Short mmCIF file of C-alpha atoms in Angstrom, two decimals:
data_model
loop_
_atom_site.label_atom_id
_atom_site.label_comp_id
_atom_site.label_asym_id
_atom_site.label_seq_id
_atom_site.Cartn_x
_atom_site.Cartn_y
_atom_site.Cartn_z
CA MET A 1 22.52 -34.70 -25.65
CA ILE A 2 21.68 -32.50 -22.62
CA ASP A 3 24.20 -32.58 -19.80
CA THR A 4 22.13 -33.23 -16.68
CA THR A 5 25.02 -33.23 -14.23
CA SER A 6 24.51 -29.54 -13.47
CA PHE A 7 20.73 -29.85 -13.03
CA PRO A 8 19.32 -28.90 -9.61
CA ASP A 9 18.47 -31.50 -7.00
CA PRO A 10 15.08 -33.03 -7.94
CA THR A 11 13.47 -32.06 -4.65
CA TYR A 12 14.68 -28.48 -4.92
CA ARG A 13 13.55 -28.45 -8.53
CA ASP A 14 10.04 -29.69 -7.74
CA THR A 15 9.42 -27.75 -4.52
CA VAL A 16 10.95 -24.39 -5.44
CA LEU A 17 12.13 -23.90 -9.01
CA ALA A 18 9.25 -25.55 -10.88
CA PRO A 19 6.51 -23.58 -9.04
CA LEU A 20 8.46 -20.37 -9.64
CA PHE A 21 8.78 -21.20 -13.34
CA ASP A 22 5.07 -21.92 -13.58
CA ALA A 23 4.37 -18.57 -11.90
CA ALA A 24 6.62 -16.85 -14.42
CA LYS A 25 4.69 -18.46 -17.25
CA ALA A 26 1.39 -17.33 -15.75
CA HIS A 27 2.31 -13.81 -14.63
CA TYR A 28 5.72 -12.53 -15.66
CA ALA A 29 6.50 -13.44 -19.27
CA GLY A 30 4.87 -10.28 -20.63
CA PRO A 31 6.70 -7.86 -18.31
CA VAL A 32 10.02 -9.62 -18.93
CA ARG A 33 9.52 -9.24 -22.66
CA ALA A 34 8.71 -5.56 -22.19
CA ILE A 35 11.84 -5.05 -20.08
CA ASN A 36 14.05 -6.84 -22.63
CA ARG A 37 12.74 -4.62 -25.42
CA ALA A 38 12.95 -1.40 -23.42
CA HIS A 39 16.46 -2.18 -22.16
CA LEU A 40 17.64 -2.96 -25.66
CA VAL A 41 16.16 0.30 -26.98
CA MET A 42 17.84 2.27 -24.20
CA LEU A 43 21.24 0.58 -24.72
CA ALA A 44 21.08 1.37 -28.43
CA GLU A 45 19.91 4.96 -27.95
CA VAL A 46 22.74 5.86 -25.55
CA GLY A 47 25.33 4.12 -27.73
CA ILE A 48 26.33 1.32 -25.36
CA LEU A 49 25.47 -1.24 -28.05
CA PRO A 50 26.41 -0.77 -31.70
CA GLY A 51 23.60 -0.74 -34.23
CA ALA A 52 24.39 -4.15 -35.70
CA THR A 53 24.33 -5.83 -32.29
CA ALA A 54 21.11 -4.11 -31.31
CA ALA A 55 19.50 -5.13 -34.62
CA ALA A 56 20.52 -8.77 -34.18
CA LEU A 57 19.16 -8.83 -30.64
CA ALA A 58 15.92 -7.15 -31.67
CA GLY A 59 15.36 -9.67 -34.45
CA ALA A 60 16.08 -12.60 -32.17
CA LEU A 61 13.85 -11.31 -29.35
CA ALA A 62 10.98 -10.78 -31.78
CA ALA A 63 11.42 -14.31 -33.12
CA ILE A 64 11.56 -15.80 -29.62
CA ASP A 65 8.41 -13.97 -28.62
CA ALA A 66 6.63 -15.23 -31.73
CA GLU A 67 7.90 -18.80 -31.70
CA LEU A 68 8.36 -19.81 -28.05
CA ASP A 69 5.29 -21.78 -26.94
CA LEU A 70 5.73 -20.94 -23.29
CA PRO A 71 2.49 -22.51 -21.96
CA ALA A 72 3.53 -25.84 -23.46
CA ILE A 73 6.94 -25.89 -21.78
CA THR A 74 7.34 -28.27 -18.84
CA TYR A 75 10.01 -27.30 -16.37
CA THR A 76 12.97 -29.71 -16.37
CA GLY A 77 15.60 -27.75 -14.47
CA GLU A 78 17.72 -27.26 -17.58
CA HIS A 79 17.32 -23.50 -17.10
CA GLU A 80 16.97 -22.03 -13.63
CA ASP A 81 14.13 -19.71 -14.53
CA TYR A 82 12.38 -17.92 -17.39
CA PHE A 83 15.12 -15.28 -17.59
CA PHE A 84 17.79 -17.91 -18.29
CA LEU A 85 15.48 -19.71 -20.73
CA VAL A 86 15.30 -16.57 -22.86
CA GLU A 87 19.04 -16.01 -22.55
CA ALA A 88 19.67 -19.60 -23.67
CA GLU A 89 17.42 -19.05 -26.69
CA LEU A 90 19.36 -15.92 -27.58
CA LYS A 91 22.67 -17.82 -27.30
CA ARG A 92 21.33 -20.60 -29.53
CA ARG A 93 20.31 -18.10 -32.19
CA LEU A 94 23.10 -15.48 -31.94
CA GLY A 95 25.99 -17.04 -30.07
CA PRO A 96 27.13 -16.15 -26.53
CA ASP A 97 28.88 -12.84 -27.30
CA VAL A 98 25.95 -11.11 -28.98
CA ALA A 99 23.34 -12.79 -26.76
CA GLY A 100 25.15 -11.74 -23.58
CA ALA A 101 25.23 -8.09 -24.65
CA LEU A 102 21.54 -7.69 -23.76
CA HIS A 103 22.33 -8.08 -20.07
CA THR A 104 24.75 -5.15 -20.03
CA ALA A 105 24.14 -2.84 -17.04
CA ARG A 106 21.26 -4.76 -15.51
CA SER A 107 20.65 -7.57 -13.01
CA ARG A 108 17.87 -9.95 -12.15
CA ASN A 109 17.59 -7.87 -8.96
CA ASP A 110 16.34 -4.70 -10.64
CA MET A 111 14.48 -6.74 -13.26
CA ASP A 112 12.56 -8.74 -10.65
CA HIS A 113 11.23 -5.77 -8.72
CA THR A 114 10.36 -3.99 -11.96
CA VAL A 115 8.42 -7.05 -13.11
CA PHE A 116 6.61 -7.30 -9.79
CA LYS A 117 5.66 -3.62 -9.91
CA MET A 118 4.39 -3.93 -13.47
CA VAL A 119 2.14 -6.85 -12.52
CA LEU A 120 0.95 -5.21 -9.30
CA ARG A 121 0.09 -1.93 -11.00
CA GLY A 122 -2.22 -3.82 -13.35
CA HIS A 123 -3.92 -5.60 -10.46
CA ALA A 124 -4.15 -2.39 -8.44
CA ASP A 125 -5.64 -0.40 -11.31
CA ARG A 126 -8.25 -3.06 -12.02
CA LEU A 127 -9.11 -3.18 -8.33
CA GLN A 128 -9.46 0.60 -8.17
CA ALA A 129 -11.73 0.54 -11.22
CA GLN A 130 -13.94 -2.06 -9.55
CA ALA A 131 -13.99 -0.11 -6.29
CA LEU A 132 -15.04 2.99 -8.20
CA ALA A 133 -17.80 0.98 -9.87
CA LEU A 134 -19.02 -0.05 -6.41
CA ALA A 135 -18.86 3.57 -5.28
CA GLY A 136 -20.96 4.54 -8.28
CA ALA A 137 -23.54 1.86 -7.49
CA LEU A 138 -23.71 2.98 -3.86
CA ILE A 139 -24.08 6.65 -4.81
CA ALA A 140 -26.92 5.80 -7.19
CA THR A 141 -28.62 3.69 -4.51
CA ALA A 142 -28.14 6.39 -1.87
CA ARG A 143 -29.76 8.91 -4.21
CA ARG A 144 -32.68 6.55 -4.82
CA GLU A 145 -33.07 5.86 -1.10
CA ARG A 146 -32.36 9.41 0.08
CA ASP A 147 -35.69 9.71 1.93
CA THR A 148 -36.24 6.04 2.83
CA LEU A 149 -36.50 5.76 6.60
CA ILE A 150 -34.56 3.10 8.49
CA VAL A 151 -33.70 2.45 12.13
CA ALA A 152 -30.09 3.31 12.95
CA TYR A 153 -28.51 1.10 15.60
CA THR A 154 -25.85 1.76 18.20
CA HIS A 155 -24.42 -1.03 20.35
CA GLY A 156 -26.78 -3.41 18.57
CA GLN A 157 -29.86 -1.56 19.83
CA PRO A 158 -32.36 0.71 18.00
CA ALA A 159 -31.15 4.29 18.41
CA GLN A 160 -32.60 6.93 16.07
CA PRO A 161 -34.32 7.22 12.69
CA THR A 162 -32.23 8.03 9.67
CA THR A 163 -32.47 7.15 6.01
CA PHE A 164 -30.99 4.33 4.00
CA GLY A 165 -29.39 6.99 1.80
CA HIS A 166 -27.74 8.60 4.82
CA TYR A 167 -26.39 5.23 6.00
CA LEU A 168 -25.02 4.47 2.54
CA GLY A 169 -23.46 7.93 2.45
CA ALA A 170 -21.33 7.00 5.46
CA ALA A 171 -20.23 3.80 3.73
CA ILE A 172 -19.49 5.74 0.53
CA GLU A 173 -17.27 8.21 2.37
CA VAL A 174 -15.19 5.39 3.87
CA LEU A 175 -14.98 3.61 0.51
CA LEU A 176 -13.81 6.78 -1.24
CA ARG A 177 -11.16 7.31 1.44
CA ASP A 178 -10.09 3.68 0.97
CA ILE A 179 -9.85 4.19 -2.79
CA ALA A 180 -7.75 7.30 -2.15
CA ARG A 181 -5.49 5.24 0.15
CA LEU A 182 -5.20 2.59 -2.56
CA SER A 183 -4.36 5.27 -5.12
CA ALA A 184 -1.71 6.72 -2.80
CA ALA A 185 -0.17 3.28 -2.28
CA ARG A 186 -0.27 2.79 -6.05
CA GLU A 187 2.09 5.78 -6.45
CA ALA A 188 4.98 3.65 -5.16
CA LEU A 189 4.39 1.32 -8.12
CA ASP A 190 5.04 4.24 -10.47
CA LEU A 191 8.75 4.42 -9.60
CA CYS A 192 10.97 2.18 -11.74
CA PRO A 193 13.84 0.10 -10.25
CA MET A 194 15.53 -0.54 -13.61
CA GLY A 195 19.09 0.74 -13.73
CA ALA A 196 19.83 -0.13 -10.12
CA ALA A 197 21.38 -3.34 -11.47
CA ALA A 198 22.51 -5.50 -8.55
CA ILE A 199 22.66 -2.72 -5.93
CA THR A 200 24.63 0.37 -6.99
CA THR A 201 23.63 1.19 -10.60
CA SER A 202 26.29 0.69 -13.28
CA GLY A 203 29.56 2.03 -14.61
CA PHE A 204 27.90 2.25 -18.04
CA GLU A 205 26.20 5.53 -18.88
CA ILE A 206 22.66 4.17 -18.91
CA ASP A 207 19.56 6.38 -19.01
CA ARG A 208 17.34 5.35 -16.09
CA HIS A 209 14.73 7.99 -16.91
CA ARG A 210 14.38 6.64 -20.44
CA MET A 211 13.88 3.10 -19.09
CA ALA A 212 11.17 4.33 -16.75
CA GLU A 213 9.48 6.15 -19.61
CA LEU A 214 9.58 3.14 -21.95
CA LEU A 215 7.99 0.93 -19.29
CA GLY A 216 5.21 3.35 -18.41
CA PHE A 217 6.55 4.47 -15.03
CA ALA A 218 6.35 8.08 -13.87
CA ALA A 219 10.05 8.19 -12.94
CA PRO A 220 12.94 6.03 -11.74
CA LEU A 221 13.07 5.11 -8.06
CA ARG A 222 15.95 7.30 -6.91
CA ASN A 223 18.10 5.29 -4.48
CA SER A 224 19.55 2.23 -6.17
CA TYR A 225 19.92 0.31 -2.90
CA GLY A 226 16.28 0.99 -2.17
CA CYS A 227 15.35 -0.31 -5.62
CA ILE A 228 16.29 -3.82 -4.55
CA ALA A 229 15.77 -3.58 -0.77
CA SER A 230 12.66 -1.44 -0.23
CA VAL A 231 9.50 -3.52 -0.13
CA ASP A 232 7.14 -0.76 0.97
CA TYR A 233 5.55 -0.88 -2.48
CA VAL A 234 4.32 -4.33 -1.41
CA THR A 235 3.49 -3.67 2.24
CA GLY A 236 1.88 -0.31 1.52
CA LEU A 237 -0.31 -1.68 -1.26
CA TYR A 238 -1.56 -4.71 0.66
CA SER A 239 -2.12 -2.65 3.78
CA ALA A 240 -4.35 -0.30 1.78
CA ILE A 241 -6.26 -3.23 0.29
CA LYS A 242 -6.67 -4.79 3.73
CA LEU A 243 -8.28 -1.63 5.10
CA MET A 244 -10.77 -1.44 2.23
CA PHE A 245 -12.08 -4.95 2.86
CA LEU A 246 -11.94 -4.67 6.62
CA HIS A 247 -14.21 -1.63 6.30
CA LEU A 248 -16.52 -3.19 3.71
CA GLY A 249 -16.84 -6.21 5.98
CA ARG A 250 -18.41 -4.01 8.64
CA VAL A 251 -21.11 -2.89 6.20
CA VAL A 252 -21.69 -6.50 5.20
CA GLN A 253 -22.18 -7.40 8.86
CA ASP A 254 -24.91 -4.75 9.11
CA LEU A 255 -26.63 -6.22 6.05
CA GLN A 256 -26.64 -9.60 7.79
CA PHE A 257 -28.13 -8.08 10.95
CA TRP A 258 -30.76 -6.08 9.09
CA THR A 259 -31.99 -9.17 7.21
CA ALA A 260 -32.46 -11.22 10.39
CA PHE A 261 -36.09 -12.23 10.92
CA GLU A 262 -36.29 -10.35 14.20
CA VAL A 263 -35.10 -7.10 12.58
CA GLY A 264 -36.18 -7.52 8.98
CA GLN A 265 -35.71 -3.95 7.82
CA LEU A 266 -33.81 -4.98 4.68
CA HIS A 267 -35.41 -7.13 1.98
CA VAL A 268 -33.13 -9.23 -0.22
CA PRO A 269 -34.81 -10.25 -3.51
CA ASN A 270 -35.28 -13.87 -4.46
CA SER A 271 -32.44 -13.73 -6.99
CA PHE A 272 -30.03 -13.38 -4.04
CA VAL A 273 -31.75 -15.92 -1.77
CA GLN A 274 -31.24 -19.65 -1.29
CA ILE A 275 -33.89 -21.95 0.18
CA SER A 276 -33.47 -24.58 2.83
CA SER A 277 -33.42 -28.20 1.73
CA ILE A 278 -35.72 -29.16 4.62
CA MET A 279 -37.38 -26.03 6.03
CA PRO A 280 -39.84 -24.58 3.48
CA GLN A 281 -40.22 -21.24 5.26
CA LYS A 282 -36.55 -20.28 5.09
CA ARG A 283 -35.23 -17.45 2.90
CA ASN A 284 -31.47 -17.49 3.37
CA PRO A 285 -29.60 -14.40 2.05
CA VAL A 286 -26.51 -16.55 1.53
CA PRO A 287 -24.63 -14.04 -0.70
CA ILE A 288 -24.20 -11.85 2.37
CA GLU A 289 -22.35 -14.68 4.11
CA HIS A 290 -20.15 -15.12 1.05
CA LEU A 291 -19.42 -11.40 1.07
CA ARG A 292 -18.44 -11.60 4.72
CA HIS A 293 -16.06 -14.51 4.38
CA LEU A 294 -14.58 -13.32 1.08
CA ALA A 295 -13.86 -9.93 2.64
CA SER A 296 -12.24 -11.67 5.61
CA MET A 297 -10.22 -13.93 3.30
CA THR A 298 -8.98 -10.83 1.47
CA VAL A 299 -7.92 -9.25 4.76
CA GLY A 300 -6.14 -12.48 5.75
CA ARG A 301 -4.35 -12.79 2.42
CA CYS A 302 -3.12 -9.21 2.69
CA ASP A 303 -1.89 -9.89 6.21
CA ALA A 304 -0.03 -12.98 4.98
CA VAL A 305 1.93 -10.88 2.48
CA VAL A 306 2.70 -8.05 4.89
CA ASN A 307 3.63 -10.39 7.74
CA THR A 308 6.07 -12.28 5.51
CA MET A 309 8.14 -9.09 5.38
CA HIS A 310 8.38 -8.86 9.17
CA ASN A 311 11.94 -9.08 10.53
CA THR A 312 13.47 -9.59 7.09
CA PRO A 313 16.80 -7.90 6.28
CA PHE A 314 16.85 -4.60 4.44
CA THR A 315 18.45 -6.04 1.32
CA ASP A 316 17.64 -8.15 -1.72
CA MET A 317 15.90 -11.32 -0.53
CA ASN A 318 13.58 -14.03 -1.80
CA ASP A 319 11.06 -13.32 0.98
CA SER A 320 9.65 -10.43 -1.06
CA GLU A 321 9.84 -12.09 -4.43
CA GLY A 322 8.28 -14.93 -6.41
CA GLU A 323 6.40 -17.02 -3.84
CA VAL A 324 4.99 -14.16 -1.79
CA GLN A 325 4.19 -12.08 -4.86
CA VAL A 326 2.09 -14.90 -6.30
CA ALA A 327 0.43 -15.54 -2.94
CA GLY A 328 -0.67 -11.92 -2.88
CA TYR A 329 -2.49 -12.19 -6.19
CA ALA A 330 -5.13 -14.33 -4.47
CA ALA A 331 -6.09 -11.24 -2.44
CA PHE A 332 -6.97 -9.45 -5.68
CA ASP A 333 -9.11 -12.41 -6.75
CA SER A 334 -11.22 -12.51 -3.60
CA ALA A 335 -11.33 -8.70 -3.48
CA ALA A 336 -12.74 -8.55 -7.01
CA ARG A 337 -15.47 -11.02 -6.08
CA VAL A 338 -16.50 -8.91 -3.09
CA LEU A 339 -16.66 -5.68 -5.08
CA SER A 340 -18.60 -7.24 -7.93
CA LEU A 341 -21.14 -9.02 -5.69
CA LEU A 342 -21.65 -6.05 -3.39
CA ALA A 343 -22.21 -3.72 -6.37
CA ALA A 344 -24.95 -6.08 -7.58
CA LEU A 345 -26.55 -6.86 -4.22
CA ILE A 346 -27.02 -3.47 -2.55
CA PRO A 347 -28.90 -1.80 -5.43
CA ALA A 348 -31.15 -4.87 -5.62
CA CYS A 349 -32.16 -4.66 -1.95
CA SER A 350 -35.04 -2.62 -0.59
CA VAL A 351 -36.16 -1.39 2.81
CA ARG A 352 -39.27 -2.91 4.39
CA ALA A 353 -41.20 0.13 5.56
CA ASP A 354 -43.60 -1.97 7.66
CA ARG A 355 -40.77 -3.53 9.67
CA VAL A 356 -39.05 -0.17 10.05
CA ALA A 357 -42.24 1.40 11.39
CA ALA A 358 -42.85 -1.50 13.77
CA ASN A 359 -39.31 -1.36 15.13
CA MET A 360 -39.49 2.42 15.51
CA ASP A 361 -42.76 2.12 17.42
CA ALA A 362 -41.42 -0.62 19.65
CA ALA A 363 -38.15 1.14 20.46
CA CYS A 364 -39.23 4.81 20.74
CA VAL A 365 -36.40 5.88 18.45
CA THR A 366 -37.70 9.44 18.02
CA VAL A 367 -37.74 10.24 21.72
CA THR A 368 -34.54 12.32 21.39
CA GLU A 369 -36.46 14.85 19.31
CA LEU A 370 -39.20 14.95 21.96
CA ALA A 371 -36.56 16.05 24.48
CA ASP A 372 -35.16 18.62 22.02
CA THR A 373 -38.66 19.98 21.35
CA LEU A 374 -39.26 20.42 25.08
CA VAL A 375 -36.10 22.49 25.33
CA ARG A 376 -37.09 24.68 22.37
CA ARG A 377 -40.83 25.07 23.07
CA GLU A 378 -41.28 24.47 26.81
CA GLY A 379 -38.14 26.23 28.05
CA LEU A 380 -36.85 23.18 29.95
CA SER A 381 -33.19 22.41 30.45
CA PHE A 382 -32.05 19.45 28.40
CA ARG A 383 -31.61 17.38 31.56
CA GLN A 384 -35.23 18.03 32.57
CA ALA A 385 -36.40 17.33 29.03
CA HIS A 386 -34.38 14.12 28.95
CA GLU A 387 -36.11 12.94 32.12
CA VAL A 388 -39.59 13.68 30.75
CA ALA A 389 -38.75 11.86 27.50
CA ALA A 390 -37.33 8.88 29.40
CA ARG A 391 -40.43 8.58 31.60
CA THR A 392 -42.64 8.79 28.51
CA ALA A 393 -40.66 6.07 26.70
CA ARG A 394 -40.75 3.73 29.70
CA ALA A 395 -44.52 4.18 30.04
CA VAL A 396 -45.41 3.52 26.40
CA ILE A 397 -43.07 0.54 26.16
CA ALA A 398 -44.64 -0.96 29.28
CA ALA A 399 -48.10 -0.38 27.81
CA GLY A 400 -47.13 -1.80 24.43
CA GLN A 401 -47.98 1.47 22.70
CA PRO A 402 -46.16 3.28 19.91
CA LEU A 403 -44.58 6.53 21.05
CA GLY A 404 -46.89 8.53 18.78
CA ALA A 405 -49.93 7.27 20.74
CA GLY A 406 -48.43 8.15 24.12
CA PHE A 407 -49.60 11.73 24.63
CA ALA A 408 -51.30 10.86 27.93
CA ALA A 409 -48.14 9.22 29.24
CA PHE A 410 -46.14 12.24 28.10
CA ALA A 411 -48.49 14.73 29.84
CA GLU A 412 -48.23 12.76 33.08
CA ALA A 413 -44.44 12.57 32.87
CA PHE A 414 -44.21 16.29 32.09
CA HIS A 415 -46.36 17.21 35.10
CA ALA A 416 -44.39 14.91 37.39
CA GLU A 417 -41.13 16.59 36.40
CA THR A 418 -42.26 20.24 36.19
CA GLY A 419 -45.43 20.49 38.28
CA ARG A 420 -47.40 21.96 35.38
CA ALA A 421 -49.19 20.89 32.21
CA PRO A 422 -47.31 21.04 28.90
CA ALA A 423 -48.02 23.70 26.33
CA LEU A 424 -47.75 21.01 23.62
CA ASP A 425 -51.11 19.57 22.65
CA ALA A 426 -51.66 16.08 21.24
CA ALA A 427 -51.09 17.18 17.63
CA ALA A 428 -47.87 19.02 18.45
CA TYR A 429 -46.70 16.02 20.47
CA ALA A 430 -47.39 13.64 17.58
CA GLU A 431 -45.46 15.90 15.23
CA ALA A 432 -42.51 16.05 17.65
CA VAL A 433 -42.15 12.26 17.70
CA SER A 434 -42.76 11.72 13.96
CA PRO A 435 -39.87 9.84 12.27
CA ALA A 436 -40.17 11.90 9.08
CA ARG A 437 -40.00 15.16 11.03
CA PHE A 438 -37.06 13.81 13.06
CA VAL A 439 -35.08 13.39 9.85
CA ALA A 440 -36.28 16.64 8.27
CA LEU A 441 -35.05 18.64 11.27
CA ARG A 442 -31.55 17.11 10.99
CA ALA A 443 -30.63 19.53 8.23
CA ARG A 444 -27.16 20.35 9.49
CA PHE A 445 -24.05 19.68 7.40
CA GLY A 446 -23.71 15.90 7.09
CA GLY A 447 -27.20 15.18 8.37
CA PRO A 448 -29.90 12.97 6.79
CA ALA A 449 -32.30 15.75 5.71
CA PRO A 450 -32.71 16.27 1.95
CA VAL A 451 -30.60 19.42 1.55
CA PRO A 452 -27.39 18.14 3.23
CA MET A 453 -27.88 14.76 1.55
CA GLU A 454 -28.02 16.36 -1.89
CA GLU A 455 -24.87 18.31 -1.08
CA ALA A 456 -23.18 15.12 0.08
CA LEU A 457 -24.19 13.10 -2.97
CA ALA A 458 -22.82 15.79 -5.27
CA ALA A 459 -19.54 15.81 -3.31
CA TYR A 460 -19.27 12.01 -3.47
CA SER A 461 -19.79 12.06 -7.22
CA GLY A 462 -17.11 14.74 -7.60
CA ASP A 463 -14.61 12.82 -5.48
CA ALA A 464 -15.26 9.62 -7.42
CA GLU A 465 -14.82 11.44 -10.73
CA ALA A 466 -11.47 12.87 -9.59
CA LEU A 467 -10.23 9.42 -8.58
CA ALA A 468 -11.43 7.98 -11.88
CA ALA A 469 -9.61 10.72 -13.81
CA SER A 470 -6.37 9.92 -11.99
CA LEU A 471 -6.78 6.24 -12.82
CA ALA A 472 -7.50 7.04 -16.46
CA ALA A 473 -4.36 9.19 -16.68
CA ARG A 474 -2.21 6.34 -15.32
CA THR A 475 -3.77 3.88 -17.75
CA ALA A 476 -3.21 6.25 -20.67
CA ARG A 477 0.45 6.74 -19.72
CA ILE A 478 1.09 2.99 -19.60
CA ARG A 479 -0.63 2.47 -22.95
CA ALA A 480 1.32 5.33 -24.54
CA ALA A 481 4.55 3.81 -23.24
CA GLU A 482 3.67 0.44 -24.77
CA ILE A 483 3.08 2.05 -28.15
CA ALA A 484 6.30 4.08 -27.98
CA ARG A 485 8.35 1.09 -26.81
CA ASP A 486 7.03 -1.17 -29.56
CA ALA A 487 7.73 1.48 -32.16
CA ALA A 488 11.29 2.06 -30.93
CA PHE A 489 11.91 -1.69 -30.78
CA ALA A 490 10.54 -2.15 -34.31
CA ARG A 491 12.98 0.46 -35.62
CA LEU A 492 15.89 -1.58 -34.24
CA GLN A 493 14.92 -4.75 -36.07
CA PRO A 494 16.65 -5.56 -39.36
CA GLU A 495 14.72 -4.79 -42.55
#
C-alpha cells in the first residue's frame, strides 16, 4: 500500500511537477544516466566508495536502465522527479544505505546544470552542422551565380548592378560570423558544473576534472558558486542563435521583394510555389513567407528564454531550469526548419535576366560608372561628372529610353555643363554604361568582379572548413568520453 499522505497537492502536481517529469522523460533521462555512471566511476576511482559498494551500485544502475520502462510511466507524485524515482529504485534493490552512497558529494544543483548543458550542447552542435550545410549550399550557389547580373537596391530603390554571387557572398560572410558566434557561445557548454554540489564543492576529495572528462566536457567550470548561479551559458547561447535568425530574416525579406511581380528578378521554381484557389494567374512563393515567420518565431523564442533571466537573483533558481530550458528547445526546432528550407530554396532559384535588364534600363543603375568615366577620360571633377550623369539620367528616364541609348542626351548634358563636346563617342559611351563592364571594373578587394569573387569564395570555403573541423573535434571528444565512461562503468559491475 502506497502512503499518499505525503503526496504533493494535486494542483501543484498537475501544473508543475507532472510537466517537469514529462520533460525529464523526453529530454533528461539519458544525461542523468550518464552522470550517475560517471559519478560512480569517479567515487570508486578516488576511493570514496569501497569496491563492493561500487559494484552493487553499478549492477543496480545497469538493471534499472535496462528494465525501467520510462516512457510508460505516468506521473503520480509518488516521487518528486526523475532523480528521486531512480533513487527509490536503488533503495528497493539495494537498501537505503548502499543506494544513498551514490549521492555522496553531489547535489541536484550541480546535476541539473550539467544535464542542461549536455542537452544544449547536442542541440547547439546539430544547429551548427545545419548552419554549415546552409553555408555550403550558399557558397556553391554563389560560385554558380558569380557572373549573374542583378540589380542591387538601397532604400528600396534600384541602385547599382552587381551579381547574385556577390550578394550571396555578403550573406555568407554574415552567416559564417554568426556560426562563429554560435561556436563561441558553445564554449560555455564545455565547462562542467559537476563537483560544485549545492554551492561550495564538497569535503570529500572528489576529482572534478575526471568527472568533466567522463562526461565529455573540456574542463570543470572553476567557481563552484558560478556552477549553480551563472546562467550565461543559456543567455549567451540563445543570444547567438537570435542573431543568426535575425540576420537570415533580412535575406529572406529580400527574396520576398525580389519575387514581387513588379520587381521579378528572382524566379522561384514550381516546386516551391503554391497556386491561388481562385486566381489562376497567381504564383505564390509561399515558402519564403514560412521562412520569414519561422525565423521571426526563432528570434522570439530566444528572446523569451533570455528575458526570463532578467532581474533574477544570482543564485540557484528555478527560473533558469526545467520550464525555461524546455521552452528554449522550441527555438532549435524552428531554427532547424529555417536552415533546411533555405538550403533547399536558394540553390533552386534563378535570376530572370530579362527582368534584370528591364529594371536596369528603367532605373539607369550604371550611371555611377558614367560619372567615373568622365573623371578618368574627360578630366572633369567628380562633382561636374555627377551633374552630367544626373542630367543624362533625368533625360532618358523622361524619354522612356534605356541609358545605353541615351548618347544624344549625354552629349547635350555634357555641353551644358562644360561648354564643349565630349571626347567620348557613342561606342565609348555605350561601353561606359554597360552593366557587365560596370561589374568587371569593380575588381577591388571585396568587389563583384571575377577575381575578387574567386578570392572571396575560396576564403569562405576555408572559414567554413575550419568551423566544421572544430565541430568535428567536439563531437569526437564527446563520443570518446561515452566509450571511456561505459568501459569504466562496465569494469565496476559484478562478474
